[in-house]
């Protein structure tokens, strides 16, 4: 008979611990993970979110379905085409100069977004870093320009570009962005104010000039807000139908931007204007010019979240 004494008890504990560690973990529950409890409130909230998601996705799904239909079925509101016309995506390139429209829109949007993001960042850094008399008054005047409706400045801007000889060119669609935008200046200034001023003062002691303060310190730290400004302006320039209609008075439809070209296609295929009602090509073109914006915002989504989170942490 074996007697368990004080000398054998310590050896039993490690053996028991090893046996527990070696036991399969399938039946054990992670203490750090709590099971999801589907309460009535959570179920209702989930159903509400799914409903709103379906509501917002319906136009896109309808557009995809309409682009795959023949002309006689485009507006039947069915999300599943009775007759599938995959060749619509092939014939649209010969029906419409879609590549020219997309190239013009991408080029103008890149120029507009790049110029306004850089110029607004420079002005915002000046308002955030430099302390000079009348700074708040000047900043208030900049914000005051946001109160002017676009209809008030439309005719003066047109006359300015006409006297400068830039009608019929891309310059009026991005030239004003060289001087910044009041909303983007405000957005960037608020971000720069959240940066520690001691960081810039230490760089000044080391001999860094003002341009280096902006380009090597402020800009790398403000990438989230810079990307947000870039994406906002890219979308605004991409959808700028009114500006293209006013200033791009080209003789060829190849000079149009994507929104102006799609509006032209709607008129071209309209039966009241002598067309044959081939609106399926308009649907294909609309879907194709939407995809770049979806991809761009998918790429910049994490910068939106990072920018909001950064501002939330710093109040």
mmCIF file of C-alpha atoms in Angstrom:
data_model
loop_
_atom_site.group_PDB
_atom_site.id
_atom_site.type_symbol
_atom_site.label_atom_id
_atom_site.label_comp_id
_atom_site.label_asym_id
_atom_site.label_seq_id
_atom_site.Cartn_x
_atom_site.Cartn_y
_atom_site.Cartn_z
ATOM 1 C CA UNK A 1 0.000 0.000 0.000
ATOM 2 C CA UNK A 2 1.343 3.370 -1.023
ATOM 3 C CA UNK A 3 1.106 6.214 1.412
ATOM 4 C CA UNK A 4 0.945 9.757 0.165
ATOM 5 C CA UNK A 5 3.032 11.860 2.374
ATOM 6 C CA UNK A 6 4.437 15.347 2.313
ATOM 7 C CA UNK A 7 7.278 14.234 0.074
ATOM 8 C CA UNK A 8 4.970 12.958 -2.672
ATOM 9 C CA UNK A 9 2.357 15.734 -2.624
ATOM 10 C CA UNK A 10 4.494 18.382 -4.401
ATOM 11 C CA UNK A 11 5.160 16.041 -7.290
ATOM 12 C CA UNK A 12 1.461 15.375 -7.815
ATOM 13 C CA UNK A 13 0.604 19.043 -8.423
ATOM 14 C CA UNK A 14 2.904 19.517 -11.459
ATOM 15 C CA UNK A 15 1.666 16.249 -12.910
ATOM 16 C CA UNK A 16 -1.931 17.390 -12.499
ATOM 17 C CA UNK A 17 -1.128 20.767 -14.097
ATOM 18 C CA UNK A 18 0.537 19.068 -17.051
ATOM 19 C CA UNK A 19 -2.478 16.803 -17.474
ATOM 20 C CA UNK A 20 -4.815 19.792 -17.500
ATOM 21 C CA UNK A 21 -2.625 21.658 -20.021
ATOM 22 C CA UNK A 22 -2.458 18.580 -22.236
ATOM 23 C CA UNK A 23 -6.227 18.101 -22.178
ATOM 24 C CA UNK A 24 -8.015 19.090 -25.401
ATOM 25 C CA UNK A 25 -9.148 22.687 -25.434
ATOM 26 C CA UNK A 26 -12.240 22.089 -27.510
ATOM 27 C CA UNK A 27 -14.471 21.913 -24.484
ATOM 28 C CA UNK A 28 -12.969 24.884 -22.686
ATOM 29 C CA UNK A 29 -14.402 28.388 -23.033
ATOM 30 C CA UNK A 30 -12.130 31.357 -23.503
ATOM 31 C CA UNK A 31 -12.677 33.558 -20.435
ATOM 32 C CA UNK A 32 -11.893 36.688 -22.483
ATOM 33 C CA UNK A 33 -14.600 36.022 -25.077
ATOM 34 C CA UNK A 34 -18.222 36.554 -24.200
ATOM 35 C CA UNK A 35 -20.939 34.806 -26.198
ATOM 36 C CA UNK A 36 -23.211 37.034 -28.249
ATOM 37 C CA UNK A 37 -26.598 37.375 -26.611
ATOM 38 C CA UNK A 38 -29.299 37.948 -29.214
ATOM 39 C CA UNK A 39 -31.744 40.072 -27.312
ATOM 40 C CA UNK A 40 -34.860 41.566 -28.875
ATOM 41 C CA UNK A 41 -33.187 44.959 -29.121
ATOM 42 C CA UNK A 42 -30.148 43.543 -30.905
ATOM 43 C CA UNK A 43 -32.331 41.642 -33.369
ATOM 44 C CA UNK A 44 -34.394 44.749 -34.140
ATOM 45 C CA UNK A 45 -31.243 46.841 -34.588
ATOM 46 C CA UNK A 46 -29.755 44.256 -36.936
ATOM 47 C CA UNK A 47 -32.944 44.133 -39.004
ATOM 48 C CA UNK A 48 -33.014 47.942 -39.151
ATOM 49 C CA UNK A 49 -29.411 48.100 -40.373
ATOM 50 C CA UNK A 50 -30.038 45.410 -42.980
ATOM 51 C CA UNK A 51 -33.102 47.299 -44.171
ATOM 52 C CA UNK A 52 -31.209 50.561 -44.563
ATOM 53 C CA UNK A 53 -28.360 48.744 -46.325
ATOM 54 C CA UNK A 54 -30.814 47.205 -48.780
ATOM 55 C CA UNK A 55 -32.461 50.598 -49.297
ATOM 56 C CA UNK A 56 -29.151 52.272 -50.172
ATOM 57 C CA UNK A 57 -27.949 49.367 -52.325
ATOM 58 C CA UNK A 58 -31.159 49.102 -54.347
ATOM 59 C CA UNK A 59 -30.276 51.863 -56.889
ATOM 60 C CA UNK A 60 -26.901 50.265 -57.567
ATOM 61 C CA UNK A 61 -28.407 46.798 -57.959
ATOM 62 C CA UNK A 62 -31.084 48.242 -60.256
ATOM 63 C CA UNK A 63 -28.405 49.945 -62.348
ATOM 64 C CA UNK A 64 -26.458 46.692 -62.712
ATOM 65 C CA UNK A 65 -29.619 44.853 -63.759
ATOM 66 C CA UNK A 66 -30.641 47.575 -66.247
ATOM 67 C CA UNK A 67 -27.210 47.505 -67.857
ATOM 68 C CA UNK A 68 -27.700 43.814 -68.683
ATOM 69 C CA UNK A 69 -31.109 44.195 -70.348
ATOM 70 C CA UNK A 70 -32.180 44.920 -73.921
ATOM 71 C CA UNK A 71 -33.602 48.344 -74.722
ATOM 72 C CA UNK A 72 -37.220 47.223 -74.358
ATOM 73 C CA UNK A 73 -36.727 45.990 -70.778
ATOM 74 C CA UNK A 74 -34.501 48.663 -69.236
ATOM 75 C CA UNK A 75 -37.263 50.371 -67.237
ATOM 76 C CA UNK A 76 -39.316 47.331 -66.195
ATOM 77 C CA UNK A 77 -37.970 47.612 -62.588
ATOM 78 C CA UNK A 78 -37.011 43.955 -62.483
ATOM 79 C CA UNK A 79 -33.804 43.184 -60.634
ATOM 80 C CA UNK A 80 -33.317 39.947 -62.601
ATOM 81 C CA UNK A 81 -33.263 40.477 -66.378
ATOM 82 C CA UNK A 82 -35.507 38.246 -68.451
ATOM 83 C CA UNK A 83 -33.039 38.491 -71.321
ATOM 84 C CA UNK A 84 -29.352 38.819 -70.483
ATOM 85 C CA UNK A 85 -27.389 41.098 -72.815
ATOM 86 C CA UNK A 86 -23.742 40.802 -71.852
ATOM 87 C CA UNK A 87 -22.742 42.343 -75.175
ATOM 88 C CA UNK A 88 -23.942 45.734 -73.891
ATOM 89 C CA UNK A 89 -20.572 46.053 -72.164
ATOM 90 C CA UNK A 90 -18.835 45.450 -75.494
ATOM 91 C CA UNK A 91 -20.964 47.628 -77.748
ATOM 92 C CA UNK A 92 -20.909 50.652 -75.426
ATOM 93 C CA UNK A 93 -17.297 51.375 -76.401
ATOM 94 C CA UNK A 94 -18.275 51.774 -80.040
ATOM 95 C CA UNK A 95 -21.468 53.671 -79.245
ATOM 96 C CA UNK A 96 -19.935 56.256 -76.907
ATOM 97 C CA UNK A 97 -16.411 57.711 -76.493
ATOM 98 C CA UNK A 98 -16.387 56.486 -72.906
ATOM 99 C CA UNK A 99 -12.603 56.255 -72.611
ATOM 100 C CA UNK A 100 -12.224 59.931 -73.524
ATOM 101 C CA UNK A 101 -14.856 60.927 -70.970
ATOM 102 C CA UNK A 102 -13.246 58.905 -68.199
ATOM 103 C CA UNK A 103 -9.775 60.205 -69.066
ATOM 104 C CA UNK A 104 -10.983 63.820 -69.000
ATOM 105 C CA UNK A 105 -12.791 63.333 -65.687
ATOM 106 C CA UNK A 106 -9.868 61.536 -64.035
ATOM 107 C CA UNK A 107 -7.366 64.175 -65.203
ATOM 108 C CA UNK A 108 -9.501 67.121 -64.095
ATOM 109 C CA UNK A 109 -10.370 65.490 -60.774
ATOM 110 C CA UNK A 110 -6.722 64.705 -60.010
ATOM 111 C CA UNK A 111 -5.667 68.263 -60.809
ATOM 112 C CA UNK A 112 -8.498 69.759 -58.755
ATOM 113 C CA UNK A 113 -7.990 67.464 -55.756
ATOM 114 C CA UNK A 114 -4.202 67.793 -55.697
ATOM 115 C CA UNK A 115 -4.134 71.574 -56.018
ATOM 116 C CA UNK A 116 -6.818 72.244 -53.420
ATOM 117 C CA UNK A 117 -5.379 69.733 -50.935
ATOM 118 C CA UNK A 118 -1.889 71.258 -51.080
ATOM 119 C CA UNK A 119 -2.957 74.909 -51.156
ATOM 120 C CA UNK A 120 -5.529 74.487 -48.382
ATOM 121 C CA UNK A 121 -2.991 72.641 -46.243
ATOM 122 C CA UNK A 122 -0.463 75.449 -46.620
ATOM 123 C CA UNK A 123 -2.980 78.151 -45.699
ATOM 124 C CA UNK A 124 -4.303 76.073 -42.803
ATOM 125 C CA UNK A 125 -0.802 75.555 -41.431
ATOM 126 C CA UNK A 126 -0.233 79.302 -41.536
ATOM 127 C CA UNK A 127 -3.391 79.959 -39.527
ATOM 128 C CA UNK A 128 -2.549 77.195 -37.045
ATOM 129 C CA UNK A 129 1.134 77.886 -36.429
ATOM 130 C CA UNK A 130 1.784 81.600 -36.881
ATOM 131 C CA UNK A 131 0.584 84.122 -34.304
ATOM 132 C CA UNK A 132 0.005 87.556 -35.801
ATOM 133 C CA UNK A 133 -2.389 90.468 -35.182
ATOM 134 C CA UNK A 134 -5.762 90.040 -36.873
ATOM 135 C CA UNK A 135 -5.325 86.305 -37.405
ATOM 136 C CA UNK A 136 -8.773 85.426 -36.085
ATOM 137 C CA UNK A 137 -10.419 88.218 -38.079
ATOM 138 C CA UNK A 138 -8.725 87.056 -41.277
ATOM 139 C CA UNK A 139 -9.699 83.472 -40.574
ATOM 140 C CA UNK A 140 -13.284 84.609 -39.997
ATOM 141 C CA UNK A 141 -13.287 86.331 -43.383
ATOM 142 C CA UNK A 142 -12.082 83.120 -44.995
ATOM 143 C CA UNK A 143 -14.920 81.202 -43.358
ATOM 144 C CA UNK A 144 -17.332 83.951 -44.390
ATOM 145 C CA UNK A 145 -16.796 83.063 -48.039
ATOM 146 C CA UNK A 146 -18.563 79.768 -47.328
ATOM 147 C CA UNK A 147 -21.782 81.728 -46.840
ATOM 148 C CA UNK A 148 -21.856 82.898 -50.463
ATOM 149 C CA UNK A 149 -24.091 80.698 -52.661
ATOM 150 C CA UNK A 150 -22.567 79.371 -55.838
ATOM 151 C CA UNK A 151 -25.174 81.209 -57.915
ATOM 152 C CA UNK A 152 -23.824 84.556 -56.655
ATOM 153 C CA UNK A 153 -20.264 83.936 -57.864
ATOM 154 C CA UNK A 154 -21.143 82.027 -61.053
ATOM 155 C CA UNK A 155 -21.325 84.999 -63.416
ATOM 156 C CA UNK A 156 -18.286 86.893 -61.993
ATOM 157 C CA UNK A 157 -16.203 83.718 -62.200
ATOM 158 C CA UNK A 158 -17.305 83.147 -65.775
ATOM 159 C CA UNK A 159 -16.351 86.710 -66.742
ATOM 160 C CA UNK A 160 -12.943 86.331 -65.093
ATOM 161 C CA UNK A 161 -12.143 83.132 -66.977
ATOM 162 C CA UNK A 162 -13.484 84.641 -70.194
ATOM 163 C CA UNK A 163 -11.243 87.707 -69.919
ATOM 164 C CA UNK A 164 -8.310 85.424 -69.104
ATOM 165 C CA UNK A 165 -8.957 83.448 -72.284
ATOM 166 C CA UNK A 166 -9.485 80.067 -70.627
ATOM 167 C CA UNK A 167 -12.975 79.241 -71.882
ATOM 168 C CA UNK A 168 -13.105 75.823 -73.509
ATOM 169 C CA UNK A 169 -10.157 74.533 -71.468
ATOM 170 C CA UNK A 170 -9.744 72.551 -68.245
ATOM 171 C CA UNK A 171 -8.312 75.518 -66.316
ATOM 172 C CA UNK A 172 -11.634 76.923 -64.982
ATOM 173 C CA UNK A 173 -12.469 73.495 -63.545
ATOM 174 C CA UNK A 174 -9.451 73.424 -61.223
ATOM 175 C CA UNK A 175 -7.747 76.838 -61.423
ATOM 176 C CA UNK A 176 -9.612 78.351 -58.459
ATOM 177 C CA UNK A 177 -8.350 75.495 -56.279
ATOM 178 C CA UNK A 178 -4.848 76.940 -56.434
ATOM 179 C CA UNK A 179 -6.010 79.444 -53.792
ATOM 180 C CA UNK A 180 -7.513 76.887 -51.430
ATOM 181 C CA UNK A 181 -11.033 76.256 -50.203
ATOM 182 C CA UNK A 182 -12.549 77.734 -47.042
ATOM 183 C CA UNK A 183 -14.018 74.455 -45.808
ATOM 184 C CA UNK A 184 -10.816 72.493 -46.401
ATOM 185 C CA UNK A 185 -8.752 75.234 -44.752
ATOM 186 C CA UNK A 186 -10.972 75.017 -41.686
ATOM 187 C CA UNK A 187 -10.737 71.205 -41.655
ATOM 188 C CA UNK A 188 -6.958 71.147 -41.963
ATOM 189 C CA UNK A 189 -6.460 73.969 -39.452
ATOM 190 C CA UNK A 190 -8.372 72.045 -36.804
ATOM 191 C CA UNK A 191 -6.139 69.045 -37.378
ATOM 192 C CA UNK A 192 -2.937 71.105 -37.186
ATOM 193 C CA UNK A 193 -4.086 72.678 -33.924
ATOM 194 C CA UNK A 194 -4.248 69.208 -32.377
ATOM 195 C CA UNK A 195 -0.529 68.645 -33.055
ATOM 196 C CA UNK A 196 1.837 69.492 -30.172
ATOM 197 C CA UNK A 197 3.376 72.914 -30.755
ATOM 198 C CA UNK A 198 6.507 71.855 -28.849
ATOM 199 C CA UNK A 199 7.357 69.563 -31.749
ATOM 200 C CA UNK A 200 7.613 72.517 -34.126
ATOM 201 C CA UNK A 201 9.438 74.686 -31.610
ATOM 202 C CA UNK A 202 12.060 71.978 -31.113
ATOM 203 C CA UNK A 203 12.517 71.748 -34.880
ATOM 204 C CA UNK A 204 12.939 75.525 -35.089
ATOM 205 C CA UNK A 205 15.684 75.377 -32.450
ATOM 206 C CA UNK A 206 17.458 72.776 -34.595
ATOM 207 C CA UNK A 207 17.479 75.220 -37.511
ATOM 208 C CA UNK A 208 14.456 74.019 -39.482
ATOM 209 C CA UNK A 209 12.900 76.724 -41.660
ATOM 210 C CA UNK A 210 9.155 77.279 -42.032
ATOM 211 C CA UNK A 211 8.821 75.353 -45.291
ATOM 212 C CA UNK A 212 10.530 72.354 -43.740
ATOM 213 C CA UNK A 213 8.212 72.595 -40.729
ATOM 214 C CA UNK A 214 5.263 72.254 -43.061
ATOM 215 C CA UNK A 215 6.627 69.731 -45.539
ATOM 216 C CA UNK A 216 8.654 67.425 -43.267
ATOM 217 C CA UNK A 217 6.708 67.575 -40.000
ATOM 218 C CA UNK A 218 3.163 68.838 -40.466
ATOM 219 C CA UNK A 219 2.384 67.045 -43.721
ATOM 220 C CA UNK A 220 3.477 63.530 -42.666
ATOM 221 C CA UNK A 221 1.465 63.862 -39.450
ATOM 222 C CA UNK A 222 -1.658 65.071 -41.273
ATOM 223 C CA UNK A 223 -1.926 62.332 -43.886
ATOM 224 C CA UNK A 224 -5.433 61.227 -42.738
ATOM 225 C CA UNK A 225 -6.904 64.729 -43.035
ATOM 226 C CA UNK A 226 -5.011 65.335 -46.292
ATOM 227 C CA UNK A 227 -6.471 62.162 -47.825
ATOM 228 C CA UNK A 228 -9.953 63.137 -46.652
ATOM 229 C CA UNK A 229 -9.643 66.536 -48.354
ATOM 230 C CA UNK A 230 -8.288 64.869 -51.494
ATOM 231 C CA UNK A 231 -11.179 62.391 -51.665
ATOM 232 C CA UNK A 232 -13.838 65.023 -50.994
ATOM 233 C CA UNK A 233 -12.549 67.272 -53.759
ATOM 234 C CA UNK A 234 -11.992 64.386 -56.161
ATOM 235 C CA UNK A 235 -15.630 63.405 -55.762
ATOM 236 C CA UNK A 236 -16.792 67.011 -56.164
ATOM 237 C CA UNK A 237 -14.735 67.480 -59.343
ATOM 238 C CA UNK A 238 -15.809 64.077 -60.692
ATOM 239 C CA UNK A 239 -19.505 64.987 -60.308
ATOM 240 C CA UNK A 240 -19.117 68.598 -61.460
ATOM 241 C CA UNK A 241 -21.693 68.644 -64.220
ATOM 242 C CA UNK A 242 -22.467 72.359 -64.031
ATOM 243 C CA UNK A 243 -18.857 73.513 -64.389
ATOM 244 C CA UNK A 244 -18.227 71.228 -67.358
ATOM 245 C CA UNK A 245 -21.454 72.410 -68.982
ATOM 246 C CA UNK A 246 -20.463 76.072 -68.625
ATOM 247 C CA UNK A 247 -16.769 75.999 -69.520
ATOM 248 C CA UNK A 248 -16.226 72.964 -71.764
ATOM 249 C CA UNK A 249 -17.947 74.295 -74.845
ATOM 250 C CA UNK A 250 -16.022 71.908 -77.092
ATOM 251 C CA UNK A 251 -17.150 71.133 -80.602
ATOM 252 C CA UNK A 252 -16.510 67.398 -80.174
ATOM 253 C CA UNK A 253 -18.244 65.201 -77.627
ATOM 254 C CA UNK A 254 -14.848 63.609 -76.929
ATOM 255 C CA UNK A 255 -14.011 66.755 -74.949
ATOM 256 C CA UNK A 256 -16.789 66.069 -72.434
ATOM 257 C CA UNK A 257 -16.336 64.834 -68.911
ATOM 258 C CA UNK A 258 -18.166 61.740 -67.707
ATOM 259 C CA UNK A 259 -21.251 63.524 -66.217
ATOM 260 C CA UNK A 260 -21.581 65.786 -69.251
ATOM 261 C CA UNK A 261 -21.107 62.829 -71.601
ATOM 262 C CA UNK A 262 -23.808 60.770 -69.886
ATOM 263 C CA UNK A 263 -26.210 63.709 -70.110
ATOM 264 C CA UNK A 264 -25.372 63.938 -73.810
ATOM 265 C CA UNK A 265 -26.026 60.196 -74.205
ATOM 266 C CA UNK A 266 -29.440 60.556 -72.554
ATOM 267 C CA UNK A 267 -30.330 63.168 -75.171
ATOM 268 C CA UNK A 268 -28.793 61.156 -78.006
ATOM 269 C CA UNK A 269 -30.875 58.044 -77.323
ATOM 270 C CA UNK A 270 -34.071 59.862 -76.365
ATOM 271 C CA UNK A 271 -36.911 59.097 -78.819
ATOM 272 C CA UNK A 272 -38.100 62.705 -78.542
ATOM 273 C CA UNK A 273 -34.714 63.830 -79.924
ATOM 274 C CA UNK A 274 -34.642 61.330 -82.762
ATOM 275 C CA UNK A 275 -32.980 58.486 -80.867
ATOM 276 C CA UNK A 276 -33.996 54.838 -80.728
ATOM 277 C CA UNK A 277 -34.279 54.518 -76.950
ATOM 278 C CA UNK A 278 -31.060 52.519 -76.436
ATOM 279 C CA UNK A 279 -30.823 53.520 -72.795
ATOM 280 C CA UNK A 280 -29.005 50.301 -71.902
ATOM 281 C CA UNK A 281 -25.802 51.950 -73.105
ATOM 282 C CA UNK A 282 -26.459 54.892 -70.777
ATOM 283 C CA UNK A 283 -26.846 52.443 -67.890
ATOM 284 C CA UNK A 284 -23.595 50.684 -68.751
ATOM 285 C CA UNK A 285 -21.753 54.006 -68.994
ATOM 286 C CA UNK A 286 -23.250 55.193 -65.692
ATOM 287 C CA UNK A 287 -22.152 52.000 -63.949
ATOM 288 C CA UNK A 288 -18.619 52.125 -65.372
ATOM 289 C CA UNK A 289 -18.057 55.756 -64.351
ATOM 290 C CA UNK A 290 -19.314 54.922 -60.833
ATOM 291 C CA UNK A 291 -16.771 52.148 -60.250
ATOM 292 C CA UNK A 292 -13.693 54.457 -59.946
ATOM 293 C CA UNK A 293 -15.339 56.371 -57.097
ATOM 294 C CA UNK A 294 -16.274 53.151 -55.310
ATOM 295 C CA UNK A 295 -12.714 51.892 -55.570
ATOM 296 C CA UNK A 296 -11.281 55.224 -54.448
ATOM 297 C CA UNK A 297 -13.469 55.412 -51.351
ATOM 298 C CA UNK A 298 -12.762 51.780 -50.536
ATOM 299 C CA UNK A 299 -9.079 52.639 -50.576
ATOM 300 C CA UNK A 300 -9.505 55.752 -48.441
ATOM 301 C CA UNK A 301 -11.966 54.292 -45.947
ATOM 302 C CA UNK A 302 -9.335 53.599 -43.306
ATOM 303 C CA UNK A 303 -8.155 57.218 -43.520
ATOM 304 C CA UNK A 304 -11.702 58.394 -42.816
ATOM 305 C CA UNK A 305 -11.851 56.203 -39.734
ATOM 306 C CA UNK A 306 -8.363 57.198 -38.607
ATOM 307 C CA UNK A 307 -9.101 60.898 -39.061
ATOM 308 C CA UNK A 308 -12.350 60.715 -37.102
ATOM 309 C CA UNK A 309 -10.746 58.637 -34.354
ATOM 310 C CA UNK A 310 -7.808 61.028 -34.059
ATOM 311 C CA UNK A 311 -10.078 64.058 -33.751
ATOM 312 C CA UNK A 312 -12.247 62.221 -31.238
ATOM 313 C CA UNK A 313 -9.294 61.319 -29.000
ATOM 314 C CA UNK A 314 -7.962 64.869 -29.010
ATOM 315 C CA UNK A 315 -11.316 66.525 -28.566
#
